mmCIF file with all atom_site columns, C-alpha atoms in Angstrom:
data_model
loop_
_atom_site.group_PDB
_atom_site.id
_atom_site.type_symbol
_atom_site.label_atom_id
_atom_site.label_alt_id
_atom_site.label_comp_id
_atom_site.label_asym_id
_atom_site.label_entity_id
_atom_site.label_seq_id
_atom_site.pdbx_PDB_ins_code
_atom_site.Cartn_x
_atom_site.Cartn_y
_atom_site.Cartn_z
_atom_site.occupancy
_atom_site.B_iso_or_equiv
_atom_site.pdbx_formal_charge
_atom_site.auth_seq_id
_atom_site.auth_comp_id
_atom_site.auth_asym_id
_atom_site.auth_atom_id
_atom_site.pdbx_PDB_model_num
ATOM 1   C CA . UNK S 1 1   ? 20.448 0.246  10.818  1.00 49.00 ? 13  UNK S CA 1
ATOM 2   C CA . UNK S 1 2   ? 17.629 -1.892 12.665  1.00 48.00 ? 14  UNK S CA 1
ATOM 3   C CA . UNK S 1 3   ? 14.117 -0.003 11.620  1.00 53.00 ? 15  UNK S CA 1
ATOM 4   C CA . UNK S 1 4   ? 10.609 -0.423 12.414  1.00 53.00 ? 16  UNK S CA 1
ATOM 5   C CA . UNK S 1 5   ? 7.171  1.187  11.500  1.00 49.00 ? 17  UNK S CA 1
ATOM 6   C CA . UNK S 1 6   ? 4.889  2.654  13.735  1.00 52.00 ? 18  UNK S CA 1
ATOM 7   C CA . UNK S 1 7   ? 1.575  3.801  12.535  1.00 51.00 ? 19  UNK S CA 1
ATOM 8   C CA . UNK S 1 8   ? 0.571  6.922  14.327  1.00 52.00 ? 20  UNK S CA 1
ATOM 9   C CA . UNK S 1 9   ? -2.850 8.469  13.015  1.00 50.00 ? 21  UNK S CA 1
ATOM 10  C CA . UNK S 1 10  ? -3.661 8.155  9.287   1.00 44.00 ? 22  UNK S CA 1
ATOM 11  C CA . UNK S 1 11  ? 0.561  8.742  8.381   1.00 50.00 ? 23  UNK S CA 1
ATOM 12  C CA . UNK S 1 12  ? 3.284  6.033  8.665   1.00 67.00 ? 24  UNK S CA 1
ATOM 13  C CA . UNK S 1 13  ? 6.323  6.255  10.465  1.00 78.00 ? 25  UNK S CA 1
ATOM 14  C CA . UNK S 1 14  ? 9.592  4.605  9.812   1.00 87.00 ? 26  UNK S CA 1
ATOM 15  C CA . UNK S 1 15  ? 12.176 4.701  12.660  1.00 91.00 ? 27  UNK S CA 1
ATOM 16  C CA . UNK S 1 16  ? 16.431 4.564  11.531  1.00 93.00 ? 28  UNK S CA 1
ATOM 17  C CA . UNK S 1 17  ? 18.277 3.755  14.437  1.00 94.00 ? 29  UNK S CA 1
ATOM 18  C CA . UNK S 1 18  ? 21.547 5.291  15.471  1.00 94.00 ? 30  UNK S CA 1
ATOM 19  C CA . UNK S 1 19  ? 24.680 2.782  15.265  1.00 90.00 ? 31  UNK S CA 1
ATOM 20  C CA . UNK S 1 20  ? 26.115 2.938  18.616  1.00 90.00 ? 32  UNK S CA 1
ATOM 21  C CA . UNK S 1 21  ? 24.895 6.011  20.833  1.00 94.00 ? 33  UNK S CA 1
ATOM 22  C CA . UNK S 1 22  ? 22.818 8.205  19.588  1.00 96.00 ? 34  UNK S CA 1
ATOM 23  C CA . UNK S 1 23  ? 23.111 11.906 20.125  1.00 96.00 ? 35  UNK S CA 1
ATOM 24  C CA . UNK S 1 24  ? 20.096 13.449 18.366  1.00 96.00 ? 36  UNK S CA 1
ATOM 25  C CA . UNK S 1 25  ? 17.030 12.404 17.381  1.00 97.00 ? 37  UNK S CA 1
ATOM 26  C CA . UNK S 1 26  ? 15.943 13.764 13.909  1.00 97.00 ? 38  UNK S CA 1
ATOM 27  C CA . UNK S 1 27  ? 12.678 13.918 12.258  1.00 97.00 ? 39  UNK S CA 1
ATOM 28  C CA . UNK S 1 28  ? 12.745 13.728 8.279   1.00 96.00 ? 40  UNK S CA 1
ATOM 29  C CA . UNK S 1 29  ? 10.420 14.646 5.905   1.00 95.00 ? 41  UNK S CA 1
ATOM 30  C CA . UNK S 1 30  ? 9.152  14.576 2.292   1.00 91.00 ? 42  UNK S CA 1
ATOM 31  C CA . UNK S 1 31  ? 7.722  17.067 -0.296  1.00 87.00 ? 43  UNK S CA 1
ATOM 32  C CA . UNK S 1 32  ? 4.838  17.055 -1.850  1.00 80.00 ? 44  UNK S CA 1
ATOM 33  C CA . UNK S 1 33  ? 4.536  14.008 -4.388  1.00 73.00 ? 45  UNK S CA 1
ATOM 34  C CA . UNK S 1 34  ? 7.708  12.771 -2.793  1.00 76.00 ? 46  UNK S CA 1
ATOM 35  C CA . UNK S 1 35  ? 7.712  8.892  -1.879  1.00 78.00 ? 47  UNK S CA 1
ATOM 36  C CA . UNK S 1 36  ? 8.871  8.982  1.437   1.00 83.00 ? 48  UNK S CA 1
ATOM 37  C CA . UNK S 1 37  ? 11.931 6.548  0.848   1.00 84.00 ? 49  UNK S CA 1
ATOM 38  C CA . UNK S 1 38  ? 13.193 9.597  -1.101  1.00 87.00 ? 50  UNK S CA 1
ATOM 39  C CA . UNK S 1 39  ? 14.422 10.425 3.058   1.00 91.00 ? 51  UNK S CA 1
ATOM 40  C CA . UNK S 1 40  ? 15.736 6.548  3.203   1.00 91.00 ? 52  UNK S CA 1
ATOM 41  C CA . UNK S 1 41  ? 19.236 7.237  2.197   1.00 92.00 ? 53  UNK S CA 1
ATOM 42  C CA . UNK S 1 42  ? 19.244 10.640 4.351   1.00 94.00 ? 54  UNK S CA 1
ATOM 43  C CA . UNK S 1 43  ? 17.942 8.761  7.575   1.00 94.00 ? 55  UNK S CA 1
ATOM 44  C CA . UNK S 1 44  ? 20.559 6.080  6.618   1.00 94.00 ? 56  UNK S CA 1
ATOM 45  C CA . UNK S 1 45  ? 23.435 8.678  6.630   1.00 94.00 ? 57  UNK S CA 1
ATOM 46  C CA . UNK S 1 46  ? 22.346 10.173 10.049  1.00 95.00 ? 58  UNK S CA 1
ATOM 47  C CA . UNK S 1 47  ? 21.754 7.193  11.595  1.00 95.00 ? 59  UNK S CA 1
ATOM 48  C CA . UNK S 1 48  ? 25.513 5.917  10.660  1.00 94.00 ? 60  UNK S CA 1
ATOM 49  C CA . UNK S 1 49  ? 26.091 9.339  12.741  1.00 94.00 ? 61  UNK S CA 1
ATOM 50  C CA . UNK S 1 50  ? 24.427 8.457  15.822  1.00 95.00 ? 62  UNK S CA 1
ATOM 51  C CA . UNK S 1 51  ? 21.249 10.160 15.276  1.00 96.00 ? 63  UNK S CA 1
ATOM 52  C CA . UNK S 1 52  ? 18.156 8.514  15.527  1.00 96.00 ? 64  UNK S CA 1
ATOM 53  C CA . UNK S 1 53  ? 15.398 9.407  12.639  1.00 96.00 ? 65  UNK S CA 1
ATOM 54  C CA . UNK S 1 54  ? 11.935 8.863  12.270  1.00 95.00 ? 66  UNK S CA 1
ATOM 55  C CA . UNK S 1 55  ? 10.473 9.538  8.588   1.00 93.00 ? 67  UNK S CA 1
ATOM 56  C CA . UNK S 1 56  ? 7.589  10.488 8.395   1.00 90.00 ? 68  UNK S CA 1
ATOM 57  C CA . UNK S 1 57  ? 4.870  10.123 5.751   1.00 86.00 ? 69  UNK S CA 1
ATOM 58  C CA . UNK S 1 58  ? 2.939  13.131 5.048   1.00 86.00 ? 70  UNK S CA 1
ATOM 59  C CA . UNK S 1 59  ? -1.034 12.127 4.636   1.00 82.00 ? 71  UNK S CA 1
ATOM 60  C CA . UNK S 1 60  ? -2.342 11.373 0.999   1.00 78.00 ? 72  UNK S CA 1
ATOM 61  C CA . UNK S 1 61  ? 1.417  9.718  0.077   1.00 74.00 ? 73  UNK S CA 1
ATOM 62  C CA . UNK S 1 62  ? 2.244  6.538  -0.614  1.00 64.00 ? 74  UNK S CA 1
ATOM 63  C CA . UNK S 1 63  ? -0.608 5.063  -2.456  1.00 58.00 ? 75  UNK S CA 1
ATOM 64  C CA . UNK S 1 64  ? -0.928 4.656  -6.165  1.00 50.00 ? 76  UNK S CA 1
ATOM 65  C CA . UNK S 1 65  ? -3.635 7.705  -6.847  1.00 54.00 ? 77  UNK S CA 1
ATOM 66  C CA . UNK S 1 66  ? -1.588 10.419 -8.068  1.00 54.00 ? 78  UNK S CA 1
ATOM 67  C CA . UNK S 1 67  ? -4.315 12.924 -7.082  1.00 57.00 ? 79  UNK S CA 1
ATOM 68  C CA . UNK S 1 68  ? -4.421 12.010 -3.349  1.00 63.00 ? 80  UNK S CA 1
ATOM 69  C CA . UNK S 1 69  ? -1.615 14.550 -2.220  1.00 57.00 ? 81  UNK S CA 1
ATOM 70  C CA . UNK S 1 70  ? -3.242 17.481 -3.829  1.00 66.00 ? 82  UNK S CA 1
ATOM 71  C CA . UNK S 1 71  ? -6.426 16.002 -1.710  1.00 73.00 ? 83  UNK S CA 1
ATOM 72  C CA . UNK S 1 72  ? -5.032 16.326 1.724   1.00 77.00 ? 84  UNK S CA 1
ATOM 73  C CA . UNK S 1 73  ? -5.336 20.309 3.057   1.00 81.00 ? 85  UNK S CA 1
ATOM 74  C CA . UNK S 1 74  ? -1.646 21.340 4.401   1.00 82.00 ? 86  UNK S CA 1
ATOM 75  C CA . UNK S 1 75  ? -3.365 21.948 7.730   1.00 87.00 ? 87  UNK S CA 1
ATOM 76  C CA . UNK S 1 76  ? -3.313 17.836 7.420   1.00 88.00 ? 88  UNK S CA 1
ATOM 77  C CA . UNK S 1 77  ? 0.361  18.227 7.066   1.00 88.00 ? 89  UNK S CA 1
ATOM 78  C CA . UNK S 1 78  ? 1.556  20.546 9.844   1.00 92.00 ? 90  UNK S CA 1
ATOM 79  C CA . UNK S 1 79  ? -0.884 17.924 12.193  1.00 92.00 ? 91  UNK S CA 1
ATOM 80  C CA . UNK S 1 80  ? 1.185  15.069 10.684  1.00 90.00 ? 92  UNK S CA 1
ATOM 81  C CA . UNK S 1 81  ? 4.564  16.431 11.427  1.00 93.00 ? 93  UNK S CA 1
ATOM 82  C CA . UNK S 1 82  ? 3.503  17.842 14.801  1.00 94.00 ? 94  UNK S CA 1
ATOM 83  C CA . UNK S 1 83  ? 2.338  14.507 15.660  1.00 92.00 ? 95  UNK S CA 1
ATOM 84  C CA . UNK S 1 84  ? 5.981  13.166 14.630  1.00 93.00 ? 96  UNK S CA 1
ATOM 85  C CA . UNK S 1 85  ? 7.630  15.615 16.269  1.00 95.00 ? 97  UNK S CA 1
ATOM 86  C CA . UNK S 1 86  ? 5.621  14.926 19.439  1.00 93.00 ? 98  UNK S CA 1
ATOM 87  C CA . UNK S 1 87  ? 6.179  11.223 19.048  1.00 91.00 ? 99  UNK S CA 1
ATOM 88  C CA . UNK S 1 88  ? 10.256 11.513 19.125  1.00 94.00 ? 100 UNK S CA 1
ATOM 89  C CA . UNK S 1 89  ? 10.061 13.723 21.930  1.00 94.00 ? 101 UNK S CA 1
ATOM 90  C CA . UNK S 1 90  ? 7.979  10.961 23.805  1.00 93.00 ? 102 UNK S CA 1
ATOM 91  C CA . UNK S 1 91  ? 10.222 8.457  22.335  1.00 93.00 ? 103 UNK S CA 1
ATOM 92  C CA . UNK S 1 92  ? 14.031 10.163 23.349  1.00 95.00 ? 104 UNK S CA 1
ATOM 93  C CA . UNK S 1 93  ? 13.378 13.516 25.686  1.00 95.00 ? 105 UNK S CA 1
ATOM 94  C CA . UNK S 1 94  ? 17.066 12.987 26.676  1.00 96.00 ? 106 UNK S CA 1
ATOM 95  C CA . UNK S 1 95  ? 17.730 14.142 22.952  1.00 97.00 ? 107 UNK S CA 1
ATOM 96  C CA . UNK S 1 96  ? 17.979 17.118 21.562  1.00 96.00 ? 108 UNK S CA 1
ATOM 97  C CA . UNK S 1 97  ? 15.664 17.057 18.049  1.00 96.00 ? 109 UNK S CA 1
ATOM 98  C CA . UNK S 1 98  ? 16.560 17.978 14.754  1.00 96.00 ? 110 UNK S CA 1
ATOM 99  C CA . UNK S 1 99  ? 13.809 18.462 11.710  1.00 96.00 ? 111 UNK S CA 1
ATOM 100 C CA . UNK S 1 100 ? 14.876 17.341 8.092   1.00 96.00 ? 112 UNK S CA 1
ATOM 101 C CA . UNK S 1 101 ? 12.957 18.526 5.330   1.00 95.00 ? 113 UNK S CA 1
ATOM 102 C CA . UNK S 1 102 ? 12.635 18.490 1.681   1.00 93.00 ? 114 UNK S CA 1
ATOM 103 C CA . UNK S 1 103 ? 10.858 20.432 -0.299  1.00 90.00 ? 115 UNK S CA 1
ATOM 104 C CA . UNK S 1 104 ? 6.999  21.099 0.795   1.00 90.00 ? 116 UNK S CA 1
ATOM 105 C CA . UNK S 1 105 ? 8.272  19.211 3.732   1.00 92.00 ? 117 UNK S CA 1
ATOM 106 C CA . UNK S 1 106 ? 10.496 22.260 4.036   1.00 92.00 ? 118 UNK S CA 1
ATOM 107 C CA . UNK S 1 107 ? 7.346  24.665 4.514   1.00 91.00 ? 119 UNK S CA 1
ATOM 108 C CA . UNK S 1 108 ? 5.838  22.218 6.864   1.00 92.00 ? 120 UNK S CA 1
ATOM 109 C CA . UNK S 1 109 ? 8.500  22.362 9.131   1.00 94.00 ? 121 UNK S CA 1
ATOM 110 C CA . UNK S 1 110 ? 8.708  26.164 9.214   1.00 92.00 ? 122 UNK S CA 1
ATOM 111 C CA . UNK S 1 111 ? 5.619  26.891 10.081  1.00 92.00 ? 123 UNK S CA 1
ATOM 112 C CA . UNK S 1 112 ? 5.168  24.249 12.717  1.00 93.00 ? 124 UNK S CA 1
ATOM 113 C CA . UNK S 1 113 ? 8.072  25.947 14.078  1.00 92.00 ? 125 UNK S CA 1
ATOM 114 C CA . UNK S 1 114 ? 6.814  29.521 13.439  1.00 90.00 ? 126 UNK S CA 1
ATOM 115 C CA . UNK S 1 115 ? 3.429  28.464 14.871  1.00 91.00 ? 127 UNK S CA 1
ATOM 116 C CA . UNK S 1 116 ? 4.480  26.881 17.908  1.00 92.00 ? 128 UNK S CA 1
ATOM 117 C CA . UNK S 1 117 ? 3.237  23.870 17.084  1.00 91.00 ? 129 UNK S CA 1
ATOM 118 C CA . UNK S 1 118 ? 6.612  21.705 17.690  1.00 91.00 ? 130 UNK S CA 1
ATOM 119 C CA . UNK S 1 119 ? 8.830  21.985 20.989  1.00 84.00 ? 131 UNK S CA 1
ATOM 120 C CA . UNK S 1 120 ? 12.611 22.871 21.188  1.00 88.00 ? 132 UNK S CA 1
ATOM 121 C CA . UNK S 1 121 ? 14.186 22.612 17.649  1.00 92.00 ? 133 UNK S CA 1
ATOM 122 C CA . UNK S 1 122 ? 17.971 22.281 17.923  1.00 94.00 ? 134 UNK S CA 1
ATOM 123 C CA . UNK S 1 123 ? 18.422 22.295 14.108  1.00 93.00 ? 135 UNK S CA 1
ATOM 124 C CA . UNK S 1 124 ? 16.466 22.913 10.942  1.00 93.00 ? 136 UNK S CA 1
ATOM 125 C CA . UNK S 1 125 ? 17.588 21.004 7.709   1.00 94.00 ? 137 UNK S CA 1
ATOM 126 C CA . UNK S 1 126 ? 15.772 22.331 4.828   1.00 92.00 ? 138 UNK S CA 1
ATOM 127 C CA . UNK S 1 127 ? 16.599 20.784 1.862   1.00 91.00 ? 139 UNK S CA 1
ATOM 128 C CA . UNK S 1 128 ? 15.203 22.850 -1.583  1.00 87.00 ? 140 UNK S CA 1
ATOM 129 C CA . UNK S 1 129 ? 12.866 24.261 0.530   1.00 86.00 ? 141 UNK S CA 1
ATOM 130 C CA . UNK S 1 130 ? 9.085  24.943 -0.419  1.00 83.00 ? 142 UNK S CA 1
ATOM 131 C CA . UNK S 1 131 ? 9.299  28.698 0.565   1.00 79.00 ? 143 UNK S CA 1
ATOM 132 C CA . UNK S 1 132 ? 8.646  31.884 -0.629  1.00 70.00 ? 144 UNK S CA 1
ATOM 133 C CA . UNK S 1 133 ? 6.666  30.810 -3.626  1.00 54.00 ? 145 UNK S CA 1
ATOM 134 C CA . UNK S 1 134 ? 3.815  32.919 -4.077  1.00 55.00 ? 146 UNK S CA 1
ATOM 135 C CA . UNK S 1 135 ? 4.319  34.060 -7.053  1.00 52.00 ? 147 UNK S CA 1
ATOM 136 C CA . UNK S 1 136 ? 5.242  30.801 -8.847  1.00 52.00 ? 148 UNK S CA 1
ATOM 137 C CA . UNK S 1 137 ? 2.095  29.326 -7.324  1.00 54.00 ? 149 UNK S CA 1
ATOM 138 C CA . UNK S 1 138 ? 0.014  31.662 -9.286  1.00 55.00 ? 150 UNK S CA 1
ATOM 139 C CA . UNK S 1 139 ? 1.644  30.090 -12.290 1.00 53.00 ? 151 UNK S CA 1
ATOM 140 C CA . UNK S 1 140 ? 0.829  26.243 -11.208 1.00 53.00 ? 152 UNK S CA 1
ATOM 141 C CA . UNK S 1 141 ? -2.553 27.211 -10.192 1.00 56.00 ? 153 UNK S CA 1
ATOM 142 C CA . UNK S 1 142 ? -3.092 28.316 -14.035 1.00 53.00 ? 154 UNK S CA 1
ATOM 143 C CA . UNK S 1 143 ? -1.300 25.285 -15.598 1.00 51.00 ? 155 UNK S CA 1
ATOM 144 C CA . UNK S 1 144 ? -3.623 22.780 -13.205 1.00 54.00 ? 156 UNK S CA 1
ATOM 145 C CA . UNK S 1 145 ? -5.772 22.410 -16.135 1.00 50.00 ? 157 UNK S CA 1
ATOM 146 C CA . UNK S 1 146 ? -3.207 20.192 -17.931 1.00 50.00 ? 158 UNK S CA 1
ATOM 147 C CA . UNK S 1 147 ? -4.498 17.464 -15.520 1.00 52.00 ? 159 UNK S CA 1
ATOM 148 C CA . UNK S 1 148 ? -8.246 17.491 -17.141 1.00 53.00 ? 160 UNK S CA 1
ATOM 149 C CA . UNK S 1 149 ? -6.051 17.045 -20.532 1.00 52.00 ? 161 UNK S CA 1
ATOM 150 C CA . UNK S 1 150 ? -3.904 14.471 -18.760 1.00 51.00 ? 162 UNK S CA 1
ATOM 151 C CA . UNK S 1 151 ? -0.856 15.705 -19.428 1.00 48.00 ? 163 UNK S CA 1
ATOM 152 C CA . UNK S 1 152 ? 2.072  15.428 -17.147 1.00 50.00 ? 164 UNK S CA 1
ATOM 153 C CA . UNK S 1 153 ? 5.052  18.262 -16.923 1.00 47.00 ? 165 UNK S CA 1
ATOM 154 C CA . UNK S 1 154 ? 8.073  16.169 -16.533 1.00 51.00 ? 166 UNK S CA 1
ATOM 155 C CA . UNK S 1 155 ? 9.480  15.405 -12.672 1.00 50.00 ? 167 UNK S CA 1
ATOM 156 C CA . UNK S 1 156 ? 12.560 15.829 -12.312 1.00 55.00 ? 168 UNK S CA 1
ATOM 157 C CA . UNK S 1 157 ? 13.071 13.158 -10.115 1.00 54.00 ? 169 UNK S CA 1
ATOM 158 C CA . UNK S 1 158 ? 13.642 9.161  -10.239 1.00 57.00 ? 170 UNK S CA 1
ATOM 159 C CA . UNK S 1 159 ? 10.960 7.383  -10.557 1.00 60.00 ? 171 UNK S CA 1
ATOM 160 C CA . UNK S 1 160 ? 11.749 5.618  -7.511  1.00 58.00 ? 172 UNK S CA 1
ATOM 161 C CA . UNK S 1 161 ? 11.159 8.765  -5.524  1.00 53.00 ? 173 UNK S CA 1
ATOM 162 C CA . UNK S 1 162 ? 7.846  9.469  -6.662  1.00 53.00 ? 174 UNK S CA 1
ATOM 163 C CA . UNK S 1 163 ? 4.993  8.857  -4.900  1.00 53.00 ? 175 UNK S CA 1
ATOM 164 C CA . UNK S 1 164 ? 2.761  8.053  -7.684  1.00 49.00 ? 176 UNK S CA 1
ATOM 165 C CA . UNK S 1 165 ? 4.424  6.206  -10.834 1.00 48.00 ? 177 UNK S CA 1
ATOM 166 C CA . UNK S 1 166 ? 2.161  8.170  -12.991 1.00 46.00 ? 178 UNK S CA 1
ATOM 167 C CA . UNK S 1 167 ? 3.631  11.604 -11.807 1.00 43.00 ? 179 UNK S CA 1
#
């Protein structure tokens, strides 16, 4: 589908339009360390749907400093997505709006929602969800001293979808 990018504050936005009428409009995004394209082929499949997406990328992604996202305070993130959220609305308030979410994205999108910081949510779409963690976190918080030794845990995911190549 056609797509264009729209800056809006310090996070980028990358529109998928609908083939044909669209019925929705959906806002997608990320986790933590994600590379936003990790959404790409998920915006692609909704927009072959007729549902419009905007991906958003969550500040302190998308560069090559693999420190920046753990620089960024999630209060930064709920803003970002907010700001998305707001901007489809603008953008299609015929539509009803649908939030996609991986990950940390995933927690985001909750608690926007729980806070009442995004309108009318027809759908949520959380994809391996960032929730209920608290005791894991514990657990990272301890290991964060690997980074002075720099040592990397092994991701999981394709390079491609990282945000930082060194990750």
């Amino acid at each position: 589908p056609a797509t264009e990018f729209r800056p809006l504050g310090d996070a980028a936005h990358r529109w998928f339009f609908a083939r044909g009428p669209a019925h929705a409009v959906a806002v997608a995004v990320h986790g933590v360390n994600g590379a936003p394209s990790m959404m790409d082929p998920t915006a692609e499949l909704l927009a072959s749907q007729g549902i419009h997406v905007l991906r958003l990328t969550l500040s302190g992604h998308g560069g090559v400093d693999p420190e920046l996202p753990f620089t960024v305070r999630a209060e930064q993130w709920v803003d970002d997505f907010a700001a998305a959220w707001d901007a489809a609305g603008v953008r299609y308030s015929d539509l009803p709006r649908v939030a996609v979410a991986h990950s940390m994205g995933g927690a985001v999108a909750v608690r926007c929602l729980s806070d009442g910081r995004i309108g009318r949510c027809s759908a949520l779409v959380l994809l391996a969800p960032a929730l209920g963690l608290a005791r894991r976190s514990k657990a990272a918080r301890a290991l964060r001293w690997l980074r002075r030794l720099r040592v990397a845990l092994p991701v999981p995911m394709p390079p491609e979808y990282r945000a930082h190549r060194s990750c």
